[in-house]
PDB file of C-alpha atoms in Angstrom:
ATOM      1  CA  GLN F   1      -6.191  26.158  -8.388  1.00 94.00           C
ATOM      2  CA  VAL F   2      -7.050  22.893 -10.116  1.00 96.00           C
ATOM      3  CA  THR F   3     -10.594  21.666  -9.571  1.00 97.00           C
ATOM      4  CA  LEU F   4     -12.963  19.219 -11.205  1.00 98.00           C
ATOM      5  CA  ARG F   5     -16.710  19.236 -10.716  1.00 98.00           C
ATOM      6  CA  GLU F   6     -19.055  16.442 -11.682  1.00 98.00           C
ATOM      7  CA  SER F   7     -22.679  17.005 -12.582  1.00 98.00           C
ATOM      8  CA  GLY F   8     -25.547  14.883 -13.777  1.00 97.00           C
ATOM      9  CA  PRO F   9     -28.889  13.398 -12.773  1.00 98.00           C
ATOM     10  CA  ALA F  10     -29.257  12.100  -9.242  1.00 97.00           C
ATOM     11  CA  LEU F  11     -31.803   9.508 -10.318  1.00 98.00           C
ATOM     12  CA  VAL F  12     -32.066   7.418 -13.459  1.00 98.00           C
ATOM     13  CA  LYS F  13     -34.393   4.564 -14.318  1.00 98.00           C
ATOM     14  CA  PRO F  14     -33.226   1.072 -15.218  1.00 97.00           C
ATOM     15  CA  THR F  15     -32.326   0.715 -18.912  1.00 97.00           C
ATOM     16  CA  GLU F  16     -31.844   4.478 -19.280  1.00 97.00           C
ATOM     17  CA  THR F  17     -28.605   6.115 -20.376  1.00 98.00           C
ATOM     18  CA  LEU F  18     -26.619   8.109 -17.817  1.00 98.00           C
ATOM     19  CA  THR F  19     -24.781  11.222 -18.974  1.00 98.00           C
ATOM     20  CA  LEU F  20     -22.279  12.833 -16.597  1.00 98.00           C
ATOM     21  CA  THR F  21     -20.268  15.993 -17.144  1.00 98.00           C
ATOM     22  CA  CYS F  22     -16.941  16.866 -15.569  1.00 98.00           C
ATOM     23  CA  ASN F  23     -16.089  20.573 -15.624  1.00 98.00           C
ATOM     24  CA  LEU F  24     -12.387  21.297 -15.459  1.00 97.00           C
ATOM     25  CA  SER F  25     -10.879  24.405 -13.898  1.00 96.00           C
ATOM     26  CA  GLY F  26      -7.265  25.472 -13.525  1.00 94.00           C
ATOM     27  CA  PHE F  27      -6.018  23.188 -16.288  1.00 92.00           C
ATOM     28  CA  SER F  28      -7.054  22.079 -19.751  1.00 88.00           C
ATOM     29  CA  LEU F  29      -6.883  18.929 -21.809  1.00 91.00           C
ATOM     30  CA  ASN F  30      -4.682  20.403 -24.490  1.00 88.00           C
ATOM     31  CA  THR F  31      -1.227  19.449 -23.238  1.00 87.00           C
ATOM     32  CA  SER F  32       0.392  16.073 -23.646  1.00 88.00           C
ATOM     33  CA  GLU F  33       0.622  15.209 -19.954  1.00 89.00           C
ATOM     34  CA  MET F  34      -3.081  15.757 -19.264  1.00 92.00           C
ATOM     35  CA  ARG F  35      -5.757  13.114 -19.091  1.00 95.00           C
ATOM     36  CA  VAL F  36      -9.087  12.733 -17.271  1.00 97.00           C
ATOM     37  CA  SER F  37     -10.406   9.523 -15.746  1.00 98.00           C
ATOM     38  CA  TRP F  38     -13.830   8.516 -14.472  1.00 98.00           C
ATOM     39  CA  ILE F  39     -14.105   6.307 -11.393  1.00 98.00           C
ATOM     40  CA  ARG F  40     -17.159   5.095  -9.512  1.00 98.00           C
ATOM     41  CA  GLN F  41     -17.848   3.754  -6.038  1.00 98.00           C
ATOM     42  CA  PRO F  42     -20.950   1.787  -5.019  1.00 98.00           C
ATOM     43  CA  PRO F  43     -22.144   2.572  -1.497  1.00 97.00           C
ATOM     44  CA  GLY F  44     -19.763   1.092   1.068  1.00 96.00           C
ATOM     45  CA  ARG F  45     -17.616  -0.545  -1.585  1.00 97.00           C
ATOM     46  CA  ALA F  46     -14.326  -0.099  -3.382  1.00 98.00           C
ATOM     47  CA  LEU F  47     -13.360   2.252  -6.177  1.00 98.00           C
ATOM     48  CA  GLU F  48     -13.767   1.065  -9.764  1.00 98.00           C
ATOM     49  CA  TRP F  49     -11.983   2.776 -12.654  1.00 97.00           C
ATOM     50  CA  LEU F  50     -14.235   3.245 -15.675  1.00 98.00           C
ATOM     51  CA  ALA F  51     -12.555   5.194 -18.460  1.00 98.00           C
ATOM     52  CA  ARG F  52      -9.865   7.683 -19.444  1.00 97.00           C
ATOM     53  CA  ILE F  53      -9.482  10.248 -22.187  1.00 97.00           C
ATOM     54  CA  ASP F  54      -6.179  11.787 -23.176  1.00 94.00           C
ATOM     55  CA  TRP F  55      -5.294  15.202 -24.552  1.00 93.00           C
ATOM     56  CA  ASP F  56      -5.086  13.755 -28.065  1.00 93.00           C
ATOM     57  CA  ASP F  57      -8.558  12.143 -27.784  1.00 95.00           C
ATOM     58  CA  HIS F  58      -7.129   8.686 -27.143  1.00 95.00           C
ATOM     59  CA  LYS F  59      -9.680   6.740 -25.069  1.00 96.00           C
ATOM     60  CA  VAL F  60      -9.383   3.713 -22.805  1.00 96.00           C
ATOM     61  CA  TYR F  61     -12.292   1.833 -21.230  1.00 97.00           C
ATOM     62  CA  ASN F  62     -12.697  -0.646 -18.414  1.00 95.00           C
ATOM     63  CA  ILE F  63     -12.725  -3.959 -20.240  1.00 93.00           C
ATOM     64  CA  LEU F  64     -15.744  -5.181 -18.276  1.00 92.00           C
ATOM     65  CA  GLN F  65     -17.838  -2.078 -19.035  1.00 93.00           C
ATOM     66  CA  ALA F  66     -16.502  -1.085 -22.434  1.00 93.00           C
ATOM     67  CA  THR F  67     -19.645  -1.887 -24.421  1.00 96.00           C
ATOM     68  CA  ARG F  68     -21.691   0.499 -22.258  1.00 97.00           C
ATOM     69  CA  LEU F  69     -19.307   3.437 -21.976  1.00 98.00           C
ATOM     70  CA  THR F  70     -18.486   6.430 -24.122  1.00 98.00           C
ATOM     71  CA  ILE F  71     -16.089   9.153 -22.994  1.00 98.00           C
ATOM     72  CA  SER F  72     -15.624  12.405 -24.872  1.00 98.00           C
ATOM     73  CA  LYS F  73     -14.199  15.866 -24.384  1.00 96.00           C
ATOM     74  CA  ASP F  74     -15.000  19.403 -25.395  1.00 95.00           C
ATOM     75  CA  THR F  75     -11.778  21.327 -25.008  1.00 91.00           C
ATOM     76  CA  SER F  76     -13.439  24.654 -25.806  1.00 91.00           C
ATOM     77  CA  LYS F  77     -15.788  24.167 -22.841  1.00 94.00           C
ATOM     78  CA  ASN F  78     -13.145  22.468 -20.685  1.00 94.00           C
ATOM     79  CA  GLN F  79     -15.474  19.525 -20.167  1.00 97.00           C
ATOM     80  CA  VAL F  80     -15.301  15.759 -20.234  1.00 98.00           C
ATOM     81  CA  VAL F  81     -18.489  13.746 -20.658  1.00 98.00           C
ATOM     82  CA  LEU F  82     -19.163  10.122 -19.754  1.00 98.00           C
ATOM     83  CA  ARG F  83     -22.143   8.208 -21.080  1.00 98.00           C
ATOM     84  CA  MET F  84     -23.179   4.855 -19.681  1.00 98.00           C
ATOM     85  CA  THR F  85     -25.989   2.955 -21.359  1.00 97.00           C
ATOM     86  CA  ASN F  86     -28.487   0.432 -20.025  1.00 97.00           C
ATOM     87  CA  MET F  87     -28.252   1.509 -16.399  1.00 98.00           C
ATOM     88  CA  HIS F  88     -29.039  -1.060 -13.707  1.00 97.00           C
ATOM     89  CA  PRO F  89     -29.560  -0.743  -9.942  1.00 97.00           C
ATOM     90  CA  VAL F  90     -26.052  -2.176  -9.383  1.00 97.00           C
ATOM     91  CA  ASP F  91     -24.721   0.952 -11.096  1.00 98.00           C
ATOM     92  CA  THR F  92     -25.897   3.027  -8.129  1.00 98.00           C
ATOM     93  CA  GLY F  93     -23.054   4.909  -6.484  1.00 98.00           C
ATOM     94  CA  THR F  94     -20.835   7.962  -6.491  1.00 98.00           C
ATOM     95  CA  TYR F  95     -19.147   8.851  -9.767  1.00 98.00           C
ATOM     96  CA  TYR F  96     -15.867  10.787  -9.696  1.00 98.00           C
ATOM     97  CA  CYS F  97     -13.777  12.399 -12.358  1.00 98.00           C
ATOM     98  CA  ALA F  98     -10.071  12.862 -11.700  1.00 98.00           C
ATOM     99  CA  ARG F  99      -7.256  14.664 -13.432  1.00 97.00           C
ATOM    100  CA  THR F 100      -4.755  12.081 -14.566  1.00 96.00           C
ATOM    101  CA  THR F 101      -1.239  13.414 -14.996  1.00 94.00           C
ATOM    102  CA  ALA F 102       1.446  11.683 -17.005  1.00 90.00           C
ATOM    103  CA  ASN F 103       5.206  11.674 -16.705  1.00 88.00           C
ATOM    104  CA  PHE F 104       7.061  10.637 -19.829  1.00 86.00           C
ATOM    105  CA  SER F 105      10.522   9.523 -18.835  1.00 82.00           C
ATOM    106  CA  PRO F 106       9.900   7.094 -17.346  1.00 82.00           C
ATOM    107  CA  TYR F 107       6.300   6.783 -18.437  1.00 85.00           C
ATOM    108  CA  TYR F 108       3.760   6.616 -15.633  1.00 88.00           C
ATOM    109  CA  TYR F 109       0.588   8.406 -14.661  1.00 90.00           C
ATOM    110  CA  TYR F 110      -1.580   8.928 -11.635  1.00 96.00           C
ATOM    111  CA  MET F 111      -4.888  10.498 -10.609  1.00 97.00           C
ATOM    112  CA  ASP F 112      -3.756  13.542  -8.677  1.00 96.00           C
ATOM    113  CA  VAL F 113      -6.834  15.750  -8.335  1.00 97.00           C
ATOM    114  CA  TRP F 114     -10.344  14.410  -7.804  1.00 98.00           C
ATOM    115  CA  GLY F 115     -13.734  16.011  -7.971  1.00 98.00           C
ATOM    116  CA  ARG F 116     -16.181  15.783  -5.089  1.00 98.00           C
ATOM    117  CA  GLY F 117     -18.229  13.198  -6.913  1.00 98.00           C
ATOM    118  CA  THR F 118     -21.860  13.022  -7.924  1.00 98.00           C
ATOM    119  CA  THR F 119     -24.253  10.461  -6.531  1.00 98.00           C
ATOM    120  CA  VAL F 120     -26.401   8.468  -8.931  1.00 98.00           C
ATOM    121  CA  THR F 121     -29.250   6.203  -7.916  1.00 98.00           C
ATOM    122  CA  VAL F 122     -30.725   3.747 -10.401  1.00 98.00           C
ATOM    123  CA  SER F 123     -34.295   2.941  -9.503  1.00 97.00           C
ATOM    124  CA  SER F 124     -37.685   2.762 -11.116  1.00 96.00           C
TER     125      SER F 124
ATOM    126  CA  SER U   1      -8.631  -9.186 -15.629  1.00 86.00           C
ATOM    127  CA  TYR U   2      -5.876  -8.063 -13.304  1.00 93.00           C
ATOM    128  CA  ASP U   3      -6.552  -8.161  -9.556  1.00 96.00           C
ATOM    129  CA  LEU U   4      -4.990  -6.281  -6.656  1.00 98.00           C
ATOM    130  CA  ILE U   5      -5.498  -7.825  -3.241  1.00 98.00           C
ATOM    131  CA  GLN U   6      -5.433  -5.823   0.002  1.00 98.00           C
ATOM    132  CA  PRO U   7      -6.195  -6.879   3.572  1.00 98.00           C
ATOM    133  CA  PRO U   8      -9.619  -5.548   4.618  1.00 98.00           C
ATOM    134  CA  SER U   9      -8.329  -3.939   7.777  1.00 97.00           C
ATOM    135  CA  VAL U  10      -5.242  -2.927   9.708  1.00 98.00           C
ATOM    136  CA  SER U  11      -5.185  -1.691  13.296  1.00 97.00           C
ATOM    137  CA  VAL U  12      -2.403   0.424  14.739  1.00 97.00           C
ATOM    138  CA  SER U  13      -1.733   2.295  17.953  1.00 97.00           C
ATOM    139  CA  PRO U  14      -0.983   6.021  17.778  1.00 97.00           C
ATOM    140  CA  GLY U  15       2.709   6.612  17.162  1.00 97.00           C
ATOM    141  CA  GLN U  16       3.276   3.125  15.778  1.00 97.00           C
ATOM    142  CA  THR U  17       3.862   2.026  12.186  1.00 98.00           C
ATOM    143  CA  ALA U  18       1.065   0.798   9.927  1.00 98.00           C
ATOM    144  CA  ILE U  19       1.921  -1.281   6.868  1.00 98.00           C
ATOM    145  CA  ILE U  20      -0.703  -1.865   4.193  1.00 98.00           C
ATOM    146  CA  THR U  21       0.063  -4.441   1.544  1.00 98.00           C
ATOM    147  CA  CYS U  22      -1.171  -4.775  -2.016  1.00 98.00           C
ATOM    148  CA  SER U  23      -0.546  -7.979  -3.948  1.00 98.00           C
ATOM    149  CA  GLY U  24      -0.747  -8.664  -7.650  1.00 97.00           C
ATOM    150  CA  ASP U  25       0.865 -10.844 -10.272  1.00 96.00           C
ATOM    151  CA  ARG U  26       4.273  -9.333 -11.115  1.00 95.00           C
ATOM    152  CA  LEU U  27       3.159  -6.095  -9.516  1.00 96.00           C
ATOM    153  CA  GLY U  28       6.780  -5.044  -9.253  1.00 94.00           C
ATOM    154  CA  ASN U  29       6.767  -4.604 -13.031  1.00 94.00           C
ATOM    155  CA  LYS U  30       4.036  -1.975 -12.750  1.00 94.00           C
ATOM    156  CA  TYR U  31       3.861   1.389 -11.008  1.00 96.00           C
ATOM    157  CA  VAL U  32       1.614   1.633  -7.949  1.00 97.00           C
ATOM    158  CA  ASN U  33      -0.299   4.625  -6.662  1.00 98.00           C
ATOM    159  CA  TRP U  34      -1.981   4.895  -3.267  1.00 98.00           C
ATOM    160  CA  TYR U  35      -5.079   6.864  -2.312  1.00 98.00           C
ATOM    161  CA  GLN U  36      -6.507   7.787   1.058  1.00 98.00           C
ATOM    162  CA  GLN U  37     -10.256   8.128   1.463  1.00 98.00           C
ATOM    163  CA  LYS U  38     -11.938   9.408   4.607  1.00 98.00           C
ATOM    164  CA  PRO U  39     -15.688   9.019   5.171  1.00 96.00           C
ATOM    165  CA  GLY U  40     -17.719  11.302   2.946  1.00 95.00           C
ATOM    166  CA  GLN U  41     -14.651  12.578   1.088  1.00 97.00           C
ATOM    167  CA  SER U  42     -13.083  12.049  -2.306  1.00 98.00           C
ATOM    168  CA  PRO U  43      -9.918   9.964  -2.560  1.00 98.00           C
ATOM    169  CA  LEU U  44      -6.628  11.777  -2.042  1.00 98.00           C
ATOM    170  CA  LEU U  45      -3.388  10.745  -3.724  1.00 98.00           C
ATOM    171  CA  VAL U  46      -0.758  10.008  -1.072  1.00 98.00           C
ATOM    172  CA  ILE U  47       1.882   8.034  -3.034  1.00 98.00           C
ATOM    173  CA  TYR U  48       2.531   7.778  -6.773  1.00 97.00           C
ATOM    174  CA  TYR U  49       5.101   5.954  -8.897  1.00 96.00           C
ATOM    175  CA  ASP U  50       5.638   3.478  -6.049  1.00 97.00           C
ATOM    176  CA  THR U  51       7.486   5.827  -3.723  1.00 97.00           C
ATOM    177  CA  LYS U  52       6.864   9.490  -4.543  1.00 97.00           C
ATOM    178  CA  ARG U  53       4.877  11.778  -2.259  1.00 98.00           C
ATOM    179  CA  PRO U  54       2.764  14.591  -3.727  1.00 97.00           C
ATOM    180  CA  SER U  55       3.278  18.048  -2.362  1.00 96.00           C
ATOM    181  CA  GLY U  56       1.572  18.438   1.012  1.00 96.00           C
ATOM    182  CA  ILE U  57       1.618  14.761   1.968  1.00 98.00           C
ATOM    183  CA  PRO U  58       3.497  14.205   5.259  1.00 97.00           C
ATOM    184  CA  GLU U  59       6.841  12.428   5.222  1.00 97.00           C
ATOM    185  CA  ARG U  60       5.437   9.681   7.440  1.00 98.00           C
ATOM    186  CA  PHE U  61       3.815   8.231   4.304  1.00 98.00           C
ATOM    187  CA  SER U  62       6.140   6.067   2.221  1.00 98.00           C
ATOM    188  CA  GLY U  63       5.777   3.374  -0.402  1.00 98.00           C
ATOM    189  CA  SER U  64       7.584   0.393  -1.835  1.00 97.00           C
ATOM    190  CA  ASN U  65       7.008  -2.119  -4.612  1.00 97.00           C
ATOM    191  CA  SER U  66       8.849  -5.327  -5.390  1.00 94.00           C
ATOM    192  CA  GLU U  67       8.045  -8.586  -7.162  1.00 93.00           C
ATOM    193  CA  HIS U  68       4.394  -9.287  -6.318  1.00 96.00           C
ATOM    194  CA  THR U  69       3.746  -6.927  -3.407  1.00 97.00           C
ATOM    195  CA  ALA U  70       3.563  -3.190  -2.939  1.00 98.00           C
ATOM    196  CA  ALA U  71       3.265  -1.598   0.472  1.00 98.00           C
ATOM    197  CA  LEU U  72       2.208   1.690   1.966  1.00 98.00           C
ATOM    198  CA  THR U  73       3.884   2.475   5.273  1.00 98.00           C
ATOM    199  CA  ILE U  74       2.587   5.075   7.691  1.00 98.00           C
ATOM    200  CA  SER U  75       5.195   5.858  10.321  1.00 97.00           C
ATOM    201  CA  GLU U  76       4.265   7.434  13.638  1.00 97.00           C
ATOM    202  CA  THR U  77       0.611   7.001  12.779  1.00 97.00           C
ATOM    203  CA  GLN U  78      -1.752   9.718  13.938  1.00 97.00           C
ATOM    204  CA  ALA U  79      -5.495   9.658  14.551  1.00 97.00           C
ATOM    205  CA  VAL U  80      -5.934  11.835  11.456  1.00 97.00           C
ATOM    206  CA  ASP U  81      -4.560   8.958   9.340  1.00 98.00           C
ATOM    207  CA  GLU U  82      -7.596   6.799  10.059  1.00 98.00           C
ATOM    208  CA  ALA U  83      -9.109   6.148   6.632  1.00 98.00           C
ATOM    209  CA  VAL U  84      -9.501   3.582   3.864  1.00 98.00           C
ATOM    210  CA  TYR U  85      -6.433   3.221   1.653  1.00 98.00           C
ATOM    211  CA  TYR U  86      -6.554   1.965  -1.927  1.00 98.00           C
ATOM    212  CA  CYS U  87      -3.683   0.797  -4.069  1.00 98.00           C
ATOM    213  CA  GLN U  88      -3.977   1.304  -7.809  1.00 98.00           C
ATOM    214  CA  ALA U  89      -2.022   0.209 -10.863  1.00 96.00           C
ATOM    215  CA  TRP U  90      -2.416   0.273 -14.628  1.00 94.00           C
ATOM    216  CA  ASP U  91      -2.724  -2.986 -16.542  1.00 92.00           C
ATOM    217  CA  ASN U  92      -2.476  -2.424 -20.286  1.00 88.00           C
ATOM    218  CA  SER U  93      -3.699   1.139 -19.710  1.00 88.00           C
ATOM    219  CA  ASN U  94      -6.705  -0.093 -17.705  1.00 92.00           C
ATOM    220  CA  GLY U  95      -6.917   1.291 -14.206  1.00 95.00           C
ATOM    221  CA  VAL U  96      -7.191  -1.298 -11.428  1.00 97.00           C
ATOM    222  CA  PHE U  97      -7.898  -0.613  -7.763  1.00 98.00           C
ATOM    223  CA  GLY U  98      -7.423  -2.884  -4.802  1.00 98.00           C
ATOM    224  CA  GLY U  99     -10.360  -3.607  -2.547  1.00 98.00           C
ATOM    225  CA  GLY U 100      -9.238  -1.075   0.046  1.00 98.00           C
ATOM    226  CA  THR U 101      -7.814  -1.401   3.563  1.00 98.00           C
ATOM    227  CA  LYS U 102      -9.438   0.312   6.496  1.00 98.00           C
ATOM    228  CA  VAL U 103      -6.808   1.637   8.861  1.00 98.00           C
ATOM    229  CA  THR U 104      -8.034   2.011  12.428  1.00 98.00           C
ATOM    230  CA  VAL U 105      -5.961   3.985  14.905  1.00 97.00           C
ATOM    231  CA  LEU U 106      -6.778   2.532  18.312  1.00 92.00           C
TER     232      LEU U 106
END
């Protein structure tokens, strides 16, 4: 069974750095079709895609947030980590990680399994 | 940045067809995925690659994509389909979501 589980602090102060961990189970990031994305959702608002890391360590960031984000993986631990610097109250919301599966001919990919999400509040 | 536009809400009677649209510049040249999100739950993939249904998704869910508009169609809508639906595409490898459409089954 494929599952993803997010973990991290529930509360961070403004200007602090947020570090979130996504623990993968039932699959690993060592095959070419596997990727992991991070997505967030402010309370009562729409989803926002943040970043993706591929099996070969290729990384893609939301253009609007790129300077604040770092995504990394530890294949031996089956984990993906997202760091977001200079947190602000508008960054409050639920953060999800999602397995992102690729098909190569034709080339397309989609987020097919999501974690339950972890809620982060930014407040002093 | 690339934008996907969805109507905020759609209402449908049980047993009728709900159509949710998603508009974007030359969206037909991209592949669209659709996600269902119920209150307090994580999003669930219901359509990928414009028209494909993941295993376990009922046949009443179907998708289309042409020119500037993609659509998610829910045939014979049931009360259990009441949720917010998001379209999603990739623009130069960046993920983009629509603003979401709340489907209300009256």
